[in-house]
mmCIF file of C-alpha atoms and ligand atoms in Angstrom:
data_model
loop_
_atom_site.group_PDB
_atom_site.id
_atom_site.type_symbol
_atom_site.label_atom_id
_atom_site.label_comp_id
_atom_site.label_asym_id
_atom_site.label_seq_id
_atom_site.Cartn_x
_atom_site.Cartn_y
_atom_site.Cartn_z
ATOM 1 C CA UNK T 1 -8.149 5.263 36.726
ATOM 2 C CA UNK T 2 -4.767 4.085 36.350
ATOM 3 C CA UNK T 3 -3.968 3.548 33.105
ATOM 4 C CA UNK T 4 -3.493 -0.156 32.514
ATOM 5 C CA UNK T 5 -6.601 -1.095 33.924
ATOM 6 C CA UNK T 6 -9.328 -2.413 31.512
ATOM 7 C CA UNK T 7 -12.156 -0.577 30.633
ATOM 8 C CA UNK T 8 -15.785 -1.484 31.356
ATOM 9 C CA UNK T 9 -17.511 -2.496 28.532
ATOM 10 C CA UNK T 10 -20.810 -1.451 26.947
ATOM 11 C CA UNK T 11 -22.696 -4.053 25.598
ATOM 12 C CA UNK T 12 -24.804 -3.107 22.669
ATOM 13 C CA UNK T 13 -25.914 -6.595 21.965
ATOM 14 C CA UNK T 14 -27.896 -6.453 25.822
ATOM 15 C CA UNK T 15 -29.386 -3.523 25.365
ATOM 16 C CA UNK T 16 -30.437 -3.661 21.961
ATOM 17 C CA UNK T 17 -32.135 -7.120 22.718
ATOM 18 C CA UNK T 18 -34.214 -5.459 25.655
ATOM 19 C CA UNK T 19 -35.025 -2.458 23.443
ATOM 20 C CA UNK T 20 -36.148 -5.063 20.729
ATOM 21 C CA UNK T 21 -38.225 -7.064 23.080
ATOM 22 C CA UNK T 22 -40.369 -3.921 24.800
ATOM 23 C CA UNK T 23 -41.040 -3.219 20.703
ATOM 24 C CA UNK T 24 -41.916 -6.776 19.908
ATOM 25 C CA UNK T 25 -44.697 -6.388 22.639
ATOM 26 C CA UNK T 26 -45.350 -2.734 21.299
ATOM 27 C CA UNK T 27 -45.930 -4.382 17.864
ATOM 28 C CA UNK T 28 -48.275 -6.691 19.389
ATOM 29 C CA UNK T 29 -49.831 -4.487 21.188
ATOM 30 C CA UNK T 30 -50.718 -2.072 18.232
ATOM 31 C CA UNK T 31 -51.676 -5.670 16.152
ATOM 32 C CA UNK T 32 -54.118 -6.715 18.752
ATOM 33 C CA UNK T 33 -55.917 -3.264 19.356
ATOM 34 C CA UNK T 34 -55.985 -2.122 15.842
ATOM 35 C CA UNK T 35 -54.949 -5.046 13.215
ATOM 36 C CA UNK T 36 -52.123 -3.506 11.942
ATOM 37 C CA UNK T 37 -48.863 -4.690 12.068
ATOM 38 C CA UNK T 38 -46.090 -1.747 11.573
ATOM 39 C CA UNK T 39 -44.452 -1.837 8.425
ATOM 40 C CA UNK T 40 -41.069 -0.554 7.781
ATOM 41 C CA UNK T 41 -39.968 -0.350 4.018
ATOM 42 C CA UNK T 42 -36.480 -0.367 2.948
ATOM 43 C CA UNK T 43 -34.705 1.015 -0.495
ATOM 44 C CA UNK T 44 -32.129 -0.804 -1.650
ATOM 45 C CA UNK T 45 -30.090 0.920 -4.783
ATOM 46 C CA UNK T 46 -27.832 -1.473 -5.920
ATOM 47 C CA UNK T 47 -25.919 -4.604 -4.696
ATOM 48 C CA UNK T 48 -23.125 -2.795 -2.545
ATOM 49 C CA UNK T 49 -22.436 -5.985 -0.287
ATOM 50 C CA UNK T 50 -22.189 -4.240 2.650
ATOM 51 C CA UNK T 51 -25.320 -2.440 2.462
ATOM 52 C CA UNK T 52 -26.744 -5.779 1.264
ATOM 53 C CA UNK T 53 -25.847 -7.207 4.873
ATOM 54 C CA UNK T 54 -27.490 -4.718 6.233
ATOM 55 C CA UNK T 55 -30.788 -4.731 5.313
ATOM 56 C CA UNK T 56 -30.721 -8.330 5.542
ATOM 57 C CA UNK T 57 -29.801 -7.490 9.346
ATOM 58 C CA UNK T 58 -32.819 -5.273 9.311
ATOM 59 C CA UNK T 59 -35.297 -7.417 7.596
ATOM 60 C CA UNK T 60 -34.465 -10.235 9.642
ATOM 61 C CA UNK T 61 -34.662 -8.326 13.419
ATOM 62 C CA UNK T 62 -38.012 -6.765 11.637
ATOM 63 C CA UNK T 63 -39.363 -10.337 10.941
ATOM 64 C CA UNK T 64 -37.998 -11.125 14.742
ATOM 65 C CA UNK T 65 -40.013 -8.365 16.105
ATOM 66 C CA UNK T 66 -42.715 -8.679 14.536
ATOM 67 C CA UNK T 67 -42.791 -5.513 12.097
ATOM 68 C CA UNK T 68 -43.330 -6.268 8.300
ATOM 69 C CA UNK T 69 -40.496 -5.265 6.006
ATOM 70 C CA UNK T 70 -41.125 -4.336 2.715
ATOM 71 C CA UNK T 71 -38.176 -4.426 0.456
ATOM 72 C CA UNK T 72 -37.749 -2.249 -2.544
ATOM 73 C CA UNK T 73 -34.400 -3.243 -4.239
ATOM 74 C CA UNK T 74 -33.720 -0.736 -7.350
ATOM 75 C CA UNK T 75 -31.003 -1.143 -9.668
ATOM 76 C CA UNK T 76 -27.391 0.641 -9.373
ATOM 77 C CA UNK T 77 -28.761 2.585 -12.466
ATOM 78 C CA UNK T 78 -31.197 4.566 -10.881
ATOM 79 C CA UNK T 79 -31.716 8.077 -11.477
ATOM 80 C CA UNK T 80 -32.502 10.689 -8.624
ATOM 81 C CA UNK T 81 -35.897 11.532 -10.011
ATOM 82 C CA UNK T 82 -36.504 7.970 -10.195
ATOM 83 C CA UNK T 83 -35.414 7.139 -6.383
ATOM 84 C CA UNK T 84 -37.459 10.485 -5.165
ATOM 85 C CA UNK T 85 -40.497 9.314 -7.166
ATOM 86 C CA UNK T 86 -40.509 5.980 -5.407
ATOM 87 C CA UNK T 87 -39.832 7.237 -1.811
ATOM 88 C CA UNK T 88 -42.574 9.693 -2.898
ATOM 89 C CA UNK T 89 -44.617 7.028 -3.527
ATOM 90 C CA UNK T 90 -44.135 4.747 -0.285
ATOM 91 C CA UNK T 91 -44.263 8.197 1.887
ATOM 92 C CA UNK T 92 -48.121 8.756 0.191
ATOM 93 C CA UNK T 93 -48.649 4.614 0.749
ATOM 94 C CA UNK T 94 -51.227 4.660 4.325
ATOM 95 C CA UNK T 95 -49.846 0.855 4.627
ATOM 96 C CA UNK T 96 -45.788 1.717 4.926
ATOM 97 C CA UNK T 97 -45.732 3.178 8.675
ATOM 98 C CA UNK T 98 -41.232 3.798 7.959
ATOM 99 C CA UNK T 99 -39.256 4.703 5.272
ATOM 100 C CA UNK T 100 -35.336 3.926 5.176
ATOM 101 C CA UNK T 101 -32.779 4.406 2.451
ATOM 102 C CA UNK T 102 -30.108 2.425 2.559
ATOM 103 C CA UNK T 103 -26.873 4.500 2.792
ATOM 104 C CA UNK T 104 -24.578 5.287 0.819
ATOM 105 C CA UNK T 105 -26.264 5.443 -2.714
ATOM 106 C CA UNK T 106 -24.154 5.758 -5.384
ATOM 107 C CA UNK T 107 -22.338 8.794 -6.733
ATOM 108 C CA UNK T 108 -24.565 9.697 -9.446
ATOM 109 C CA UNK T 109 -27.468 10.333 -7.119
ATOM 110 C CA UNK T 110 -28.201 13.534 -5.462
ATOM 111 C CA UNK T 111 -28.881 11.527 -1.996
ATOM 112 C CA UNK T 112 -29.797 14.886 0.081
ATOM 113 C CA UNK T 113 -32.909 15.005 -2.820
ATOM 114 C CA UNK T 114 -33.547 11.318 -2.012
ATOM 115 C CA UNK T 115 -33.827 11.626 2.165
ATOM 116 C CA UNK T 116 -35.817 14.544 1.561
ATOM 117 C CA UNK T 117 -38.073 12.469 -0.382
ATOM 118 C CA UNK T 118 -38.940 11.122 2.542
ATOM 119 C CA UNK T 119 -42.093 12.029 4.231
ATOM 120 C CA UNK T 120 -40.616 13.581 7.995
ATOM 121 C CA UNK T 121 -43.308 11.545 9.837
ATOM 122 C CA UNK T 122 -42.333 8.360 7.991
ATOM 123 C CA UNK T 123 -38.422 9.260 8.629
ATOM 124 C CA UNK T 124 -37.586 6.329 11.446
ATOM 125 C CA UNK T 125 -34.405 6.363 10.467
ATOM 126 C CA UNK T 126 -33.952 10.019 10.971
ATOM 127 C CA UNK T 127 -32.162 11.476 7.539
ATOM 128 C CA UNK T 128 -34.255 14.374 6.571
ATOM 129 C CA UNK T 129 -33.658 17.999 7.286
ATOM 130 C CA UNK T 130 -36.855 18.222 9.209
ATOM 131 C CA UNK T 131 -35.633 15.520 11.457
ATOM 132 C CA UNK T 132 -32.141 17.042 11.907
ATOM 133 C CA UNK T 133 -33.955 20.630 13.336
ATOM 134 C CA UNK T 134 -36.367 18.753 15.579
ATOM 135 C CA UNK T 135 -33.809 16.421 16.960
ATOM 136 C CA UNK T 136 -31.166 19.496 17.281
ATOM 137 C CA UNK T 137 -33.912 21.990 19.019
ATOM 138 C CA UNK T 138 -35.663 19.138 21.245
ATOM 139 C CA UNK T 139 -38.435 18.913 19.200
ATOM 140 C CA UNK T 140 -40.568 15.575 18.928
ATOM 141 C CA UNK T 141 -39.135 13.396 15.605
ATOM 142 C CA UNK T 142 -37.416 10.657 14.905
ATOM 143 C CA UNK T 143 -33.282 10.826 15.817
ATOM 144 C CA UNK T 144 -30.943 9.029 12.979
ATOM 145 C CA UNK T 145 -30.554 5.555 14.026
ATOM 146 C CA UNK T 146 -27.210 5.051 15.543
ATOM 147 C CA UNK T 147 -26.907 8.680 16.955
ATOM 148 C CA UNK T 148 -30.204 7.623 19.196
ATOM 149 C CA UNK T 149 -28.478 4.353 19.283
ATOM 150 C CA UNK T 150 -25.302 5.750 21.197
ATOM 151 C CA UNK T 151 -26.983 8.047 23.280
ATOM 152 C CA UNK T 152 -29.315 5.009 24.667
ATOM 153 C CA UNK T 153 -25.928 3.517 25.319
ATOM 154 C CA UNK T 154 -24.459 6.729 27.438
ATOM 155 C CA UNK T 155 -27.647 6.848 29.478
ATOM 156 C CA UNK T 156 -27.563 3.106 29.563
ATOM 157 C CA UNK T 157 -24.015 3.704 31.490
ATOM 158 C CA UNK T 158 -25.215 6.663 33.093
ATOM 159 C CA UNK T 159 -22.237 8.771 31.730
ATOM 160 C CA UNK T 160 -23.149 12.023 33.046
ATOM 161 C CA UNK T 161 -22.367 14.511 30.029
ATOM 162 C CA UNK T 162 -22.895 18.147 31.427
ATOM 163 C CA UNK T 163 -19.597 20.128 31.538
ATOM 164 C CA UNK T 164 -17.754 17.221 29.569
ATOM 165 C CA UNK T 165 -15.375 17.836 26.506
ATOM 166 C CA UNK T 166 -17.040 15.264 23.912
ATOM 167 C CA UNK T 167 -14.711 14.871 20.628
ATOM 168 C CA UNK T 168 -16.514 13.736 17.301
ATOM 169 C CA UNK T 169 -14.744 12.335 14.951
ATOM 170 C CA UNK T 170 -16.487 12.719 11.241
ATOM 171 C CA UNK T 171 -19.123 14.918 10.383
ATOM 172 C CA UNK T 172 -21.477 12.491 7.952
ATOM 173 C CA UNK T 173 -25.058 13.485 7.637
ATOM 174 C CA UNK T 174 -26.386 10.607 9.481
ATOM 175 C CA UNK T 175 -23.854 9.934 12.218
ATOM 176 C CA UNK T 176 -21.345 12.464 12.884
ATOM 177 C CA UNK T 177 -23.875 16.029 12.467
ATOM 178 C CA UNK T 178 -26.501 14.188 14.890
ATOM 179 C CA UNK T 179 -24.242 12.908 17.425
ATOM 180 C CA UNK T 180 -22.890 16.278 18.234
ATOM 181 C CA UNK T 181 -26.096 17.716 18.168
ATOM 182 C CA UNK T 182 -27.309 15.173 20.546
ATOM 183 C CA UNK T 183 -24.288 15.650 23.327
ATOM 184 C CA UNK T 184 -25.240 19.095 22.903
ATOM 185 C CA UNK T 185 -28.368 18.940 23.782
ATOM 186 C CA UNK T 186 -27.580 17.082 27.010
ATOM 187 C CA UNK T 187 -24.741 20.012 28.267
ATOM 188 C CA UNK T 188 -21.576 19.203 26.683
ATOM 189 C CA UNK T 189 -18.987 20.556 25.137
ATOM 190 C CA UNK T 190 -18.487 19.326 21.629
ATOM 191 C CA UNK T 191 -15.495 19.364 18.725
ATOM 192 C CA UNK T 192 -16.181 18.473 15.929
ATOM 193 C CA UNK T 193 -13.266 16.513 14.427
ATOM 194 C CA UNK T 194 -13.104 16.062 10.209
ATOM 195 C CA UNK T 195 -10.529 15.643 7.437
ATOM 196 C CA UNK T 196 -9.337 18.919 7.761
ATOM 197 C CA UNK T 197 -8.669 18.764 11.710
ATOM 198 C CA UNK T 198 -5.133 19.723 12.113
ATOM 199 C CA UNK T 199 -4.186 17.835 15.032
ATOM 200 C CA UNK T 200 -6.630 15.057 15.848
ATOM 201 C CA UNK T 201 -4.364 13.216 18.438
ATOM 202 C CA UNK T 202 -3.888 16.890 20.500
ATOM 203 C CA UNK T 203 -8.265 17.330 20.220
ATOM 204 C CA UNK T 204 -8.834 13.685 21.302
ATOM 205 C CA UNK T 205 -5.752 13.627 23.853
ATOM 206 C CA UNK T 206 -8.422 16.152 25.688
ATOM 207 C CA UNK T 207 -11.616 14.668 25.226
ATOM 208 C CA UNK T 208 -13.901 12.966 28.351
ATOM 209 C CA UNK T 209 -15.958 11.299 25.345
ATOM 210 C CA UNK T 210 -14.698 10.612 22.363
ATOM 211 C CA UNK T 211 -17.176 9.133 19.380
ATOM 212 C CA UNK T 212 -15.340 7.812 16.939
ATOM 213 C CA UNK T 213 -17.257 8.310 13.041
ATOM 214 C CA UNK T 214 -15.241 8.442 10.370
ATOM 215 C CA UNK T 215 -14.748 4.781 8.592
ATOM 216 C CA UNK T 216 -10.968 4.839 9.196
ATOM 217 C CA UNK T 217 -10.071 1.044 10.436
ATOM 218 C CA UNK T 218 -8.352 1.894 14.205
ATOM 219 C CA UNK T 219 -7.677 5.752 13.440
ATOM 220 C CA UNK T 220 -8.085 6.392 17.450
ATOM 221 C CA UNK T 221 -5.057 5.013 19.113
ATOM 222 C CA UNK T 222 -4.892 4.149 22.541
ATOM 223 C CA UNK T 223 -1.871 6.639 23.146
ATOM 224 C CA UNK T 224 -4.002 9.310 22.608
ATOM 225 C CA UNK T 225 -6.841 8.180 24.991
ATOM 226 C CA UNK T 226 -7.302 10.717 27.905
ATOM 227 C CA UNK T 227 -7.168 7.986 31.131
ATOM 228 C CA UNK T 228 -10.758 7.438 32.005
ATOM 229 C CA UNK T 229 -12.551 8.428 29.129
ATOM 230 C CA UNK T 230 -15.684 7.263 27.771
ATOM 231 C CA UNK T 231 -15.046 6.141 24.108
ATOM 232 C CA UNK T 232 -17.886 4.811 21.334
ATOM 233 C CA UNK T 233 -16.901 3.205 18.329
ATOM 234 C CA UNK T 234 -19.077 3.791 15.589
ATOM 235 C CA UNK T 235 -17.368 3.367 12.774
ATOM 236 C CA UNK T 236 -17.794 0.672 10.345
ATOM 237 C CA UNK T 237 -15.300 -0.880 8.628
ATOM 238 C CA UNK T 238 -14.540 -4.085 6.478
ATOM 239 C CA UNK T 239 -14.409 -6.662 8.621
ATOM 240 C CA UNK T 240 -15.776 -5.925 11.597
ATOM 241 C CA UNK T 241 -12.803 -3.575 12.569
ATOM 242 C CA UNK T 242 -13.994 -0.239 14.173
ATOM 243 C CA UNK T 243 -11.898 3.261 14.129
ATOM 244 C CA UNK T 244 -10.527 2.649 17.708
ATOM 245 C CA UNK T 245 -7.392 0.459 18.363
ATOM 246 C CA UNK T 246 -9.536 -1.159 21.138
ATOM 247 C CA UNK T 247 -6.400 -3.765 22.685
ATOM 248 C CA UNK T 248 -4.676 -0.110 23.306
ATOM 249 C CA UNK T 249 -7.715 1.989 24.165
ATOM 250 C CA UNK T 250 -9.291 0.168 26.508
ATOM 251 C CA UNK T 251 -6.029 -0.005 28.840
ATOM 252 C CA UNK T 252 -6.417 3.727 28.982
ATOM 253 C CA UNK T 253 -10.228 4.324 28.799
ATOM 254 C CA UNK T 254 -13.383 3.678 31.832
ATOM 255 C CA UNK T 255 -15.661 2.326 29.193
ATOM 256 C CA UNK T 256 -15.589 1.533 25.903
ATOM 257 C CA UNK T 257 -17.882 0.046 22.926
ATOM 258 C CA UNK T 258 -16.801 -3.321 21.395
ATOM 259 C CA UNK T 259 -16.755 -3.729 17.760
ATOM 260 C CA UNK T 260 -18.737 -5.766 16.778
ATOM 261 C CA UNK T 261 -21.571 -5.751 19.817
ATOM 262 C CA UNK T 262 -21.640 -2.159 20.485
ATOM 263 C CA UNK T 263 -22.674 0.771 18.649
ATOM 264 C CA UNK T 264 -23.883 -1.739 15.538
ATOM 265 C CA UNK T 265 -26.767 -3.305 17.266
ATOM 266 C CA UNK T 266 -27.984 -0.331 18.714
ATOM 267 C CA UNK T 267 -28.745 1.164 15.582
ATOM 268 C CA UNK T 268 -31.049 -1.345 14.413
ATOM 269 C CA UNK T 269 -32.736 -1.411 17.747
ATOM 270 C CA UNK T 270 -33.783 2.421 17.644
ATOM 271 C CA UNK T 271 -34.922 1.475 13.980
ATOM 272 C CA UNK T 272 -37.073 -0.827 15.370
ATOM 273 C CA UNK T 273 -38.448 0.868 17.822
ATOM 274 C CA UNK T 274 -39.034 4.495 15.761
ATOM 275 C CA UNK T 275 -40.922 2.081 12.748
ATOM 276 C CA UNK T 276 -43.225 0.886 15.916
ATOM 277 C CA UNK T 277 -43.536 4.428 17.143
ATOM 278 C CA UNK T 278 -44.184 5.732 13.943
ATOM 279 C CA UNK T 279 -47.350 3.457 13.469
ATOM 280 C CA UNK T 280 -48.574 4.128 16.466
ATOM 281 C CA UNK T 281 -48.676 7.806 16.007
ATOM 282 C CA UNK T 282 -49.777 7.568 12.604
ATOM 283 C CA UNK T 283 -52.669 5.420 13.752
ATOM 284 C CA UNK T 284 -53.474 7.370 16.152
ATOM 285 C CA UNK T 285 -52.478 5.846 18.988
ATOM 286 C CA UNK T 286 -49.795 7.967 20.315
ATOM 287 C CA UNK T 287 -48.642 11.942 20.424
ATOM 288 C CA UNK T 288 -45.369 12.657 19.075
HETATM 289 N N1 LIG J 301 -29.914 4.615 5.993
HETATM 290 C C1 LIG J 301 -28.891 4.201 6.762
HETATM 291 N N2 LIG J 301 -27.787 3.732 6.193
HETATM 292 C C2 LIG J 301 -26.749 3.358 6.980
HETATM 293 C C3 LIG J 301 -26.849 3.391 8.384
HETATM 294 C C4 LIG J 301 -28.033 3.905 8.947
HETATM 295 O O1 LIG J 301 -28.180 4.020 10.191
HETATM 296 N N3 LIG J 301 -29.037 4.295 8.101
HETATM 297 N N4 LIG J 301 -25.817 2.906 9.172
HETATM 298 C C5 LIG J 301 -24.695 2.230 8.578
HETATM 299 C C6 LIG J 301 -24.723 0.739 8.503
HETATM 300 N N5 LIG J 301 -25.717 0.021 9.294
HETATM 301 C C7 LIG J 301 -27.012 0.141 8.977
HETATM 302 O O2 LIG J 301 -27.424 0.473 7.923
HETATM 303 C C8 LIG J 301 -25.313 -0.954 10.265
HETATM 304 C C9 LIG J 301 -24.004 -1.378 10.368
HETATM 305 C C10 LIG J 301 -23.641 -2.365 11.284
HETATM 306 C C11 LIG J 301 -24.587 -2.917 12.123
HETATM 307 C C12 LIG J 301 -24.254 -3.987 13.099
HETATM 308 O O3 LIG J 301 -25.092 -4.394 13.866
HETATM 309 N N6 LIG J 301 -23.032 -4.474 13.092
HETATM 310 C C13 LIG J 301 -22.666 -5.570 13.969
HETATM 311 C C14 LIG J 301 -21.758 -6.534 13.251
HETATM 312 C C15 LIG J 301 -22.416 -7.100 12.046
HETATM 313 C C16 LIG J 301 -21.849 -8.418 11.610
HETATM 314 O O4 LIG J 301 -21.684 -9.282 12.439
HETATM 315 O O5 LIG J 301 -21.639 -8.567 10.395
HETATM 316 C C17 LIG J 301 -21.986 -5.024 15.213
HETATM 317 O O6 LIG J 301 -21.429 -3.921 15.169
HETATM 318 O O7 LIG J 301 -22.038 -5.703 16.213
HETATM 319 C C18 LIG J 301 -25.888 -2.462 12.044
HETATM 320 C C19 LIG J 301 -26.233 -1.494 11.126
HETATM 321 C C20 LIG J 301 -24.440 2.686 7.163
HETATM 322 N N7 LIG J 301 -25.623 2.881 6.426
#
C-alpha cells in the first residue's frame, strides 16, 4: 500500500448493531420458551461522569435489546467488604443472569477483591481470574468485553493473524492482558507495550497490528505506522479522542478503527450478547 492512500475503515457501529439484533431475537427467544427475560445487573460506585455515561449506554442498548438492567448505584464511600458483599449477593440472586462492575472504582477499593466477587458464570463482562485462564487456554467463559469486541472486529475484516507481529499498547486488566492473550491464541506474535517500554515508536514502527490501550489522547502517531498495518483504537479518552492520531495514521495504515464508531460499540455489543448467553446456560438452555 502506498503510503498516502486511506485506510479502510472498520465500522464498529455495523457490526455491533447486527450482533445486537441476533441477541434481541436470542432474548426473545429464551422469553418465549422459558419466561425469562435475561437480566444483566450493573454496579455503579460513585458518580465518575464518564463511567456514568456508560452505564447509561449500557442500560439503554439493554432496554433496546430486550435484556433487563438492574442498576445498583453505591456511593463513592464504599468500602471493599461492602462492594464484595453486594456482588456476593447479586452472584447468589437466581434472577440476575450478569454481573458488571463499572470500571475504574475508586482508589480506596481493592478492585481485584471486587471482580473476584463476582460469580465466574455470572462474569459477562469477563474481569475475573477464572475468566482470564479460560479465555487465555481456550476454555469456554466469558472474554472481557472490548477484547471479544476487537477480535469480532479482526474476524469481521478477516485480518488473518498467524505469523503477524501484533503490538499492544497498555497492559490494564480488562483490555490490554486479554487482548494479547486473545491474538495469541489465534497465532501471533505479540509485544506487549507499557509505561516502561523504552522505545514505543521503534516496537510499533514494526508491528502488522497494532492495538492501541493505554488512555493517552493520540499517543500512536501516524509516522510511526508500518504502511499497511491493521490498527484498533481502543483507547478512551475525554472527548471522544482515541490514542491514535487517526488524520496521520490512516494515510499510512490498510484499516483502521474510528473513534468514536469503532472499538466503543463493540464492547457493549459482546456485553449484550455474553448477559444473553449467560441466561441461557444458566437456564439450561445452552452448554458453555
Ligand atoms: N467493567 C467495565 N468497565 C469499563 C469497560 C468495560 O468493558 N468493562 N470499558 C471502558 C468504558 N466503556 C464501558 O464501560 C465504554 C466506553 C465507550 C463506549 C462507546 O461506545 N463509545 C462510543 C462513543 C460514546 C459517545 O458517543 O459518547 C464510541 O467509541 O463510538 C462503550 C463502552 C471502561 N470501563
Amino acid at each position: 500500500m502506498s503510503q498516502t492512500q486511506t485506510a479502510r475503515l472498520m465500522d464498529g457501529v455495523g457490526l455491533a448493531r447486527r450482533i445486537v439484533e441476533e441477541t434481541s431475537s436470542k432474548a426473545t427467544e429464551l422469553a418465549r420458551r422459558v419466561g425469562v427475560t435475561p437480566c444483566l445487573a450493573t454496579v455503579l460506585v460513585g458518580e465518575d461522569p464518564a463511567s456514568v455515561t456508560y452505564v447509561r449506554m449500557k442500560r439503554a442498548r439493554c432496554a433496546k435489546a430486550g435484556i433487563e438492567s438492574r442498576l445498583v448505584s453505591l456511593p463513592a464511600t464504599t468500602t471493599t467488604a461492602e462492594l464484595v458483599e453486594t456482588l456476593q449477593s447479586l452472584s447468589q440472586d437466581a434472577g440476575v443472569h450478569g454481573i458488571l462492575l463499572q470500571h475504574p472504582v475508586g482508589p480506596h477499593i481493592d478492585e481485584r477483591a471486587a471482580f473476584e466477587a463476582i460469580a465466574p458464570e455470572k462474569d459477562v463482562d469477563g474481569v475475573t481470574m477464572s475468566s482470564f485462564g479460560a479465555m487465555s487456554f481456550g476454555l469456554p467463559g466469558f472474554a472481557s468485553c472490548t477484547p471479544g469486541g476487537i477480535m469480532r472486529l479482526l474476524d469481521e475484516y478477516e485480518v488473518d493473524l498467524a505469523g503477524q507481529h501484533a503490538a499492544v499498547v497498555g497492559r490494564s486488566a480488562i483490555l490490554g492482558k486479554p487482548v494479547g492473550m486473545l491474538l495469541l491464541a489465534r497465532n501471533a506474535t505479540v509485544t506487549y507495550c507499557h509505561s516502561r517500554t523504552t522505545d514505543l515508536a521503534a516496537i510499533v514502527q514494526e508491528a502488522d497490528v497494532v492495538v492501541a490501550a493505554v488512555g493517552r489522547p493520540r499517543l500512536i502517531r501516524g509516522e510511526d505506522v508500518k504502511p499497511g498495518a491493521v490498527v484498533i483504537d481502543a483507547g478512551y479518552n475525554p472527548g471522544n479522542v482515541g490514542d491514535v492520531d487517526f488524520d496521520t495514521a490512516r494515510t499510512r495504515a490498510r484499516l483502521i478503527t474510528p473513534v468514536p464508531g469503532g472499538v466503543g460499540p463493540m464492547t457493549i455489543a459482546v456485553l449484550l450478547a455474553q448477559t444473553v448467553d449467560a441466561a441461557s446456560i444458566q437456564l439450561g438452555l445452552a452448554g458453555r
